[in-house]
Coordinates of C-alpha atoms and ligand atoms in Angstrom, one line a residue:
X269 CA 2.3 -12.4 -6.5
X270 CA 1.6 -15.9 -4.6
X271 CA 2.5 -19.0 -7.3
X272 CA 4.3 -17.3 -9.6
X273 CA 6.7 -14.0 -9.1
X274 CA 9.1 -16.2 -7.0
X275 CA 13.2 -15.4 -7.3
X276 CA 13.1 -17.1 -10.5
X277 CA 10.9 -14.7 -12.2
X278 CA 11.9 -11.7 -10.6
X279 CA 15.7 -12.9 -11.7
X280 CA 14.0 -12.9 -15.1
X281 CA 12.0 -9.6 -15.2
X282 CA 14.5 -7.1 -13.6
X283 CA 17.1 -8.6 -16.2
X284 CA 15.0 -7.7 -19.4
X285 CA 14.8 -3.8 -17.7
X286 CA 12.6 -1.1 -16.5
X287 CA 11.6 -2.4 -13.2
X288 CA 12.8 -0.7 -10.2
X289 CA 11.9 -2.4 -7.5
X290 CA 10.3 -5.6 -6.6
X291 CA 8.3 -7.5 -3.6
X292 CA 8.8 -11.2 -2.5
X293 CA 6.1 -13.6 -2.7
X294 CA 3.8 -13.1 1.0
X295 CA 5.5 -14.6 3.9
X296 CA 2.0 -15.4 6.4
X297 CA 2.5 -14.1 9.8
X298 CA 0.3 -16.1 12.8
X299 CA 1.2 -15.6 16.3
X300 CA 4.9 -16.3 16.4
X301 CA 7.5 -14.9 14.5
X302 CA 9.0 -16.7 11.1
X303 CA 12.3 -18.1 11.1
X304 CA 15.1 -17.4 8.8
X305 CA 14.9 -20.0 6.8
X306 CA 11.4 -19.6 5.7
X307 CA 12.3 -16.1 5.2
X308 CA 14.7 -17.1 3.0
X309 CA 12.9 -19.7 1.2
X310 CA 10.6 -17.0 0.1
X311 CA 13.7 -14.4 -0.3
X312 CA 16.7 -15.8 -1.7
X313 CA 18.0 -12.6 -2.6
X314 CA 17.9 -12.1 1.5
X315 CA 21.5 -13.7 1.2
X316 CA 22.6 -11.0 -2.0
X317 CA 22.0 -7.9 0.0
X318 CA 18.1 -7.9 -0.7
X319 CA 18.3 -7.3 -4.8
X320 CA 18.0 -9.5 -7.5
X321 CA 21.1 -10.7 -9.7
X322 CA 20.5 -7.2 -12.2
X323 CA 20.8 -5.0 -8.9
X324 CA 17.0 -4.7 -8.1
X325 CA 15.8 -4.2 -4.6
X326 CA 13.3 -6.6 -3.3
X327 CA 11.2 -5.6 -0.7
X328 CA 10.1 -9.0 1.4
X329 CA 6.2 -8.9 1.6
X330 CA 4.7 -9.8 5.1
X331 CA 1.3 -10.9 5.9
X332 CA -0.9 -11.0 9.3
X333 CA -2.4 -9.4 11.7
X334 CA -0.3 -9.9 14.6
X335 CA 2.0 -6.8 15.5
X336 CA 4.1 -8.1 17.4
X337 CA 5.0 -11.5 15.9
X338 CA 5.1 -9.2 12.3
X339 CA 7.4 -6.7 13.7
X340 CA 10.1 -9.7 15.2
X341 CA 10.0 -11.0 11.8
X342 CA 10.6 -7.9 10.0
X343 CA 13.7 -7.3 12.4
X344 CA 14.7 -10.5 11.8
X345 CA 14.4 -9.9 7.8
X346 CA 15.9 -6.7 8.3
X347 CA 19.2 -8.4 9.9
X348 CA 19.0 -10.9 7.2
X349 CA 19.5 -7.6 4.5
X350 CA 16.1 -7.2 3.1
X351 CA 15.9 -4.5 1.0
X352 CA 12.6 -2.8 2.5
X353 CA 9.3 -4.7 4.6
X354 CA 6.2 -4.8 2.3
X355 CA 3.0 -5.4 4.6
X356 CA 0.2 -7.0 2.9
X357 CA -3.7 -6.0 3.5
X358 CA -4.9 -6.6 0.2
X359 CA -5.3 -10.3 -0.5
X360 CA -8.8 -10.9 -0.7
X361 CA -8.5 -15.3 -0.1
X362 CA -11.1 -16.9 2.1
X363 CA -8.5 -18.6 3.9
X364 CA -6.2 -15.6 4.6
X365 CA -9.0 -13.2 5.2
X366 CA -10.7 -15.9 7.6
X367 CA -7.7 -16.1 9.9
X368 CA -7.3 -12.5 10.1
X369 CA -4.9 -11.8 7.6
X370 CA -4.4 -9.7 4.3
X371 CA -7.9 -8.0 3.2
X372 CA -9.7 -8.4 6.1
X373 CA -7.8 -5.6 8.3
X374 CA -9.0 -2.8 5.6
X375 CA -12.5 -3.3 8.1
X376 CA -10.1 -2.4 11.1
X377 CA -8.0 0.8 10.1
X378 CA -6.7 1.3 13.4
X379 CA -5.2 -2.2 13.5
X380 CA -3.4 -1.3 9.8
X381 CA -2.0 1.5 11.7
X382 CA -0.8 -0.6 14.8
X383 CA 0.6 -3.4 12.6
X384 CA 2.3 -0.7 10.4
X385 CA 3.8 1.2 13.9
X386 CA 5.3 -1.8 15.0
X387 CA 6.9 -3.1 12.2
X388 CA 8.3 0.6 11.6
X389 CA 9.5 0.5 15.1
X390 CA 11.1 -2.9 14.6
X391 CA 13.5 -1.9 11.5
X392 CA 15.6 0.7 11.1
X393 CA 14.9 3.9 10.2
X394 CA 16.7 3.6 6.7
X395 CA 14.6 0.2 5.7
X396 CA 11.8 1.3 3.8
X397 CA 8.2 -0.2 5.4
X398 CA 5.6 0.0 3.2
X399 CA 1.7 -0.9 2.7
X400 CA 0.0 -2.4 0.2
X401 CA -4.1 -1.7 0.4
X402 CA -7.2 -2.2 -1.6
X403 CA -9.5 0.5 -1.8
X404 CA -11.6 -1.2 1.1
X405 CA -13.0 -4.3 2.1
X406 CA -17.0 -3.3 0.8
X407 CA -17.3 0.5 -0.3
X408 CA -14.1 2.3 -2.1
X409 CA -15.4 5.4 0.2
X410 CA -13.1 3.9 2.8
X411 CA -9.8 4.4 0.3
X412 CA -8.9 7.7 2.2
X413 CA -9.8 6.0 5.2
X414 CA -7.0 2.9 5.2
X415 CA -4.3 5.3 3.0
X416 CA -4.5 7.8 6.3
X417 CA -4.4 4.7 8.5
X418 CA -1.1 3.2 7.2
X419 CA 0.6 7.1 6.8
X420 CA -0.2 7.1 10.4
X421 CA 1.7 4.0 11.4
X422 CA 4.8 5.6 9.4
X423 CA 4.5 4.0 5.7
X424 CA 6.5 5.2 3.2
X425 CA 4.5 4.5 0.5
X426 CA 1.8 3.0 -0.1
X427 CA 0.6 0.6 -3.0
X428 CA -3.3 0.8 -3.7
X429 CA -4.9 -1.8 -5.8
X430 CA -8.2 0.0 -6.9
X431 CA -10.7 -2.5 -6.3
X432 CA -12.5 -3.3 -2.9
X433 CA -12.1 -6.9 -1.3
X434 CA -15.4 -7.6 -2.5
X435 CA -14.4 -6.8 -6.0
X436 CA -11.6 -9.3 -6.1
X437 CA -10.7 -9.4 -9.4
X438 CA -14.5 -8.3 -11.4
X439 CA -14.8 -4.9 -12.2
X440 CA -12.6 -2.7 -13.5
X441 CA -10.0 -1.2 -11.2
X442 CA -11.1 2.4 -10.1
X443 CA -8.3 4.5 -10.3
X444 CA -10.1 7.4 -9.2
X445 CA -10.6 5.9 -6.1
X446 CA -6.8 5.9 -5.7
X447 CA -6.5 9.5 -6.6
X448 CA -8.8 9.7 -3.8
X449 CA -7.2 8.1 -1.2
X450 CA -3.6 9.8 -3.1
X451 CA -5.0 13.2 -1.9
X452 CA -5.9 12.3 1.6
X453 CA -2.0 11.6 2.6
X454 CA 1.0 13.3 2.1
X455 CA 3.3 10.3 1.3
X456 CA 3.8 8.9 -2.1
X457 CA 0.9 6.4 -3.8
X458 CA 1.6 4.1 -6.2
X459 CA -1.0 2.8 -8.3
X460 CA -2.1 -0.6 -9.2
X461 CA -4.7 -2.8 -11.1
X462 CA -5.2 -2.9 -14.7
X463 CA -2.4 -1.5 -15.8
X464 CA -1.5 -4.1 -18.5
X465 CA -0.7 -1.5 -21.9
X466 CA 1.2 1.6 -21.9
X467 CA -2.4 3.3 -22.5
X468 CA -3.9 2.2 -19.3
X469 CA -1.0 3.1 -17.4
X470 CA -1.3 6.8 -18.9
X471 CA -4.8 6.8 -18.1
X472 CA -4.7 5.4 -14.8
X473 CA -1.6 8.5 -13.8
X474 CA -4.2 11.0 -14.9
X475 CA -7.2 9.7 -13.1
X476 CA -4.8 8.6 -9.7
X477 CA -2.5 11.1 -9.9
X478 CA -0.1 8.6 -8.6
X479 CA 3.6 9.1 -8.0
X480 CA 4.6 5.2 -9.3
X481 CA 2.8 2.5 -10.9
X482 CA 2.6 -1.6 -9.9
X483 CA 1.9 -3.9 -12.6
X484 CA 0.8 -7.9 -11.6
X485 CA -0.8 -9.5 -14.1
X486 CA 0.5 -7.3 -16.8
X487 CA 3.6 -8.4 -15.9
X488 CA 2.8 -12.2 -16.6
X489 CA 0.9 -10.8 -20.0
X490 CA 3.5 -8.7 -21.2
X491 CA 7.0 -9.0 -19.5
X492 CA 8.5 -6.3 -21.5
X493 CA 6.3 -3.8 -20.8
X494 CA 8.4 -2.5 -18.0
X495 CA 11.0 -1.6 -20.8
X496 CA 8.3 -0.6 -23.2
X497 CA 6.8 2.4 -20.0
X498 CA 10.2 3.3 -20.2
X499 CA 11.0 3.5 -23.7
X500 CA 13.5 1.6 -24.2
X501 CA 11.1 -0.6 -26.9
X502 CA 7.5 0.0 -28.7
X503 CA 4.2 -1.5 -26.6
X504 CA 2.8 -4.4 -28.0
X505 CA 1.9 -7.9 -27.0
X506 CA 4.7 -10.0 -26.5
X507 CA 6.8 -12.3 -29.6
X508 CA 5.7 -15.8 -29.2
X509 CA 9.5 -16.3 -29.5
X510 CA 10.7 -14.2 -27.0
X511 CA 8.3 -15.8 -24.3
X512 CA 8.8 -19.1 -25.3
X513 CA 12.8 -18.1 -24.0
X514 CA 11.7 -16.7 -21.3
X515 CA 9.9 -19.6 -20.1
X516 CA 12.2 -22.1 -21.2
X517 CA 14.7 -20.0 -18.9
X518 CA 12.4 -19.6 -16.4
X519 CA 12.0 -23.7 -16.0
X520 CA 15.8 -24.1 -16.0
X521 CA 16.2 -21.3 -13.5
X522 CA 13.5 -23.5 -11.0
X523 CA 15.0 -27.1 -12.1
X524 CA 18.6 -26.0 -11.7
X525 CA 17.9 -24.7 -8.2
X526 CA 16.0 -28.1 -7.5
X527 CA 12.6 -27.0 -7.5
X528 CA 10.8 -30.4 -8.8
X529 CA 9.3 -30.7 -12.2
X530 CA 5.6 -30.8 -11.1
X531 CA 6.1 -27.7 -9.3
X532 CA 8.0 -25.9 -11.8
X533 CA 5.0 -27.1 -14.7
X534 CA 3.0 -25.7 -12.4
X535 CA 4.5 -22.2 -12.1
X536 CA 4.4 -22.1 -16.2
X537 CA 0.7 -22.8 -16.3
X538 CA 0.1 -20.2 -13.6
X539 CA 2.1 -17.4 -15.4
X540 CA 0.0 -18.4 -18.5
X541 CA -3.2 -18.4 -17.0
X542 CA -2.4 -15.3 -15.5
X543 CA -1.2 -13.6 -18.0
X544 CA -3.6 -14.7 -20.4
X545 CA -6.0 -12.8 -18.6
X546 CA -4.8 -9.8 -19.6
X547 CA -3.0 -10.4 -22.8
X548 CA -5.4 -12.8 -24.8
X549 CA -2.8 -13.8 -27.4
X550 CA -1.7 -16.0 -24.7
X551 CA -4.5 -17.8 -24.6
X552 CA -3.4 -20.6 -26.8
X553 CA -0.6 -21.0 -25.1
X554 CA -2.1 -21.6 -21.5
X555 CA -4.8 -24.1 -23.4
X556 CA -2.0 -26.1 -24.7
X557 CA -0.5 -26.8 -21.8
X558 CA -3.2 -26.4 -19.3
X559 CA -3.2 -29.5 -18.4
X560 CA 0.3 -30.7 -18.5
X561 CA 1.7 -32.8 -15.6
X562 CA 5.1 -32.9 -16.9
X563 CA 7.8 -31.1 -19.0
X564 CA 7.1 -33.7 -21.9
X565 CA 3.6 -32.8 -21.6
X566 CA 4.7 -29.3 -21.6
X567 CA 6.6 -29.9 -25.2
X568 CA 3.6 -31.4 -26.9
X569 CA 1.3 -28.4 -26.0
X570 CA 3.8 -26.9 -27.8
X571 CA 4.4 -29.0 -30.5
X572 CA 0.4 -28.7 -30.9
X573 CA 0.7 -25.0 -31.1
X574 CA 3.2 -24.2 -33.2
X575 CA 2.8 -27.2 -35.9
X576 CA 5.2 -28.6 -37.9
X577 CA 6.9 -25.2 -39.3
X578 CA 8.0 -24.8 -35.5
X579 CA 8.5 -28.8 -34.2
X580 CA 11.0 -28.8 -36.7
X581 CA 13.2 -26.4 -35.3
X582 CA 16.0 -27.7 -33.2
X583 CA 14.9 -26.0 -29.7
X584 CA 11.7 -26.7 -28.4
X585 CA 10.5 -25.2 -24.9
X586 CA 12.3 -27.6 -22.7
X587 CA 15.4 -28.3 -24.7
X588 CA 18.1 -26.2 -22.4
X589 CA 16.5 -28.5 -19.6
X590 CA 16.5 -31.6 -20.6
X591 CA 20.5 -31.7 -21.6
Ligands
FMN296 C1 -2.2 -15.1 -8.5 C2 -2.1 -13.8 -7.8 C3 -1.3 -13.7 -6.6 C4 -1.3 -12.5 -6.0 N1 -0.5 -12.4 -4.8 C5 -0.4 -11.2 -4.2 C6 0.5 -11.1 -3.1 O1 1.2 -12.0 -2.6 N2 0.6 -9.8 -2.5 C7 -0.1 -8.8 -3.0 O2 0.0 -7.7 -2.4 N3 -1.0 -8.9 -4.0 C8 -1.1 -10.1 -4.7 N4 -1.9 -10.2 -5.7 C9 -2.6 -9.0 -6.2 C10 -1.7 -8.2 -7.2 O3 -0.6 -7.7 -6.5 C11 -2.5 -7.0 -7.8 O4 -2.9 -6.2 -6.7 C12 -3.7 -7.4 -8.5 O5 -3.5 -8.6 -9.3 C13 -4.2 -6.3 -9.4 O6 -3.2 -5.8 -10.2 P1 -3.0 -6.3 -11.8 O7 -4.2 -6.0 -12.5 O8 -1.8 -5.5 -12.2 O9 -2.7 -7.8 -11.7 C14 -2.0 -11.4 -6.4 C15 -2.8 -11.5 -7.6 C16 -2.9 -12.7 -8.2 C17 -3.7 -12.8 -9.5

């Protein structure tokens, strides 16, 4: 996910368990290829045999509508060790969809299929290529439609996210429309959207009949709910506590690899804001800090939340950073 699931978060969320497989932030594709070093900007693990420090593939997520410029940069990712090539025609932004990227393609299925053919063609045949759709760009009648299109180009899998471009983010995903589109190909679907409690995740296998499951936001919301679908611990919404580490870790994870403090701030408040989306006990935590510029900012927001029981205690969010 753009802004926040960067190689510092996945390090974090494939350590705590139950994820099996990640994708890279989008790498945008115009009309030349991307070189390495963007690729590996976006990809770290590129350099540790495409999988995160716990072992976890990551798949490197591309994004245009150019097939051959996408296919010399999946090559060139492939060479570079990526684990599998992600292809990206769901992101519903103004800007992407404007200049022909992400979203927009779901109103061209054939061009899915070309885009998909060439990339497929460009890696080889082990590397996994798969496709990551909404359930259309207007009317989830189309679901069947783009799944068929990217089986055709040779997808592996593909990832639905069941709402329609013009959805974005309002209604409630439609897992049916997945199911849908599930039965209308003969490769695996995975399913996506909503799926931010062990319940919805249940209900969303019955009503998709999906062969895997992709969590976003839920992930942000409730990082251990990849252990919890796997029972390894009980469903509930995360300990303030265990966050709290999480982020502090997260921030020395960005500020030990140089990332600069604004930016890293930055990546905290979108994983709140995020997350409290879909798991409102974060809520207070994302208003303390919403507008923090800084880490010290960062520490009063949660000096403020906590109160004195909890600015008495010896760590406070920052503390491993700051030594
Ligand atoms: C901030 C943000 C960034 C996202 N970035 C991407 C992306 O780079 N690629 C992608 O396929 N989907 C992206 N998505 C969409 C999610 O992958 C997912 O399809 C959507 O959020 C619905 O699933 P969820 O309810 O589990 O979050 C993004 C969503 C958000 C909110």
């Amino acid at each position: 996910m753009d802004g926040v699931t960067d190689w510092a978060f996945r390090e974090l969320i494939t350590e705590l368990g139950g994820v099996s497989l990640c994708a890279s932030e989008f790498v945008r594709v115009t009309d030349r290829p991307v070189p390495a070093k963007v690729l590996r900007r976006h990809c770290p693990e590129l350099d540790r045999g495409g999988r995160t420090p716990a072992g976890v593939p990551v798949f490197l997520q591309l994004l245009g509508g150019e097939p051959e410029p996408m296919a010399r940069t999946a090559e060139l990712a492939a060479r570079m060790g990526a684990a599998g090539i992600d292809l990206n025609f769901g992101c519903p932004a103004k800007t992407v969809n404007r200049h022909d990227g992400g979203a927009s393609l779901l109103r061209e299925p054939a061009r899915i299929e070309r885009i998909t053919r060439a990339v497929r063609a460009a890696v080889p045949v082990e590397l996994a290529v798969t496709v990551k759709l909404r359930t259309g760009w207007q009317d989830s009648a189309d679901a069947p439609l783009v799944a068929r299109a990217a089986e055709a180009g040779g997808a592996a899998w593909l990832t639905m996210h069941g709402r329609t471009r013009m959805d974005q983010y309002g209604p409630p995903a439609d897992w049916g429309a997945i199911g849908r589109a599930r039965a209308a190909v003969a490769i695996p679907m995975v399913a996506n959207g909503d799926l931010n409690d062990h319940g919805a995740v249940e209900r969303c296998a019955r009503a998709s009949g999906a062969a895997g499951f992709m969590l976003g936001r839920g992930s942000m919301g409730r990082p251990h709910l990849f252990r919890a679908l796997r029972g390894l611990e009980p469903d509930g919404p995360p300990e303030l506590e265990r966050l709290l580490e999480l982020l502090r870790r997260y921030c020395d994870l960005m500020l030990g690899a140089g990332t600069p403090e604004r930016s890293a701030v930055n990546r905290v408040k979108q994983w709140l804001c995020y997350g409290s989306r879909v798991e409102p006990t974060l809520a207070p935590m994302f208003e303390a800090i919403k507008r923090a510029t800084t880490l010290r900012d960062v520490l009063r927001g949660e000096a403020r939340l906590e109160g004195p029981a909890r600015s008495a205690q010896p760590r406070t969010f920052f503390a491993a950073s700051r030594t």
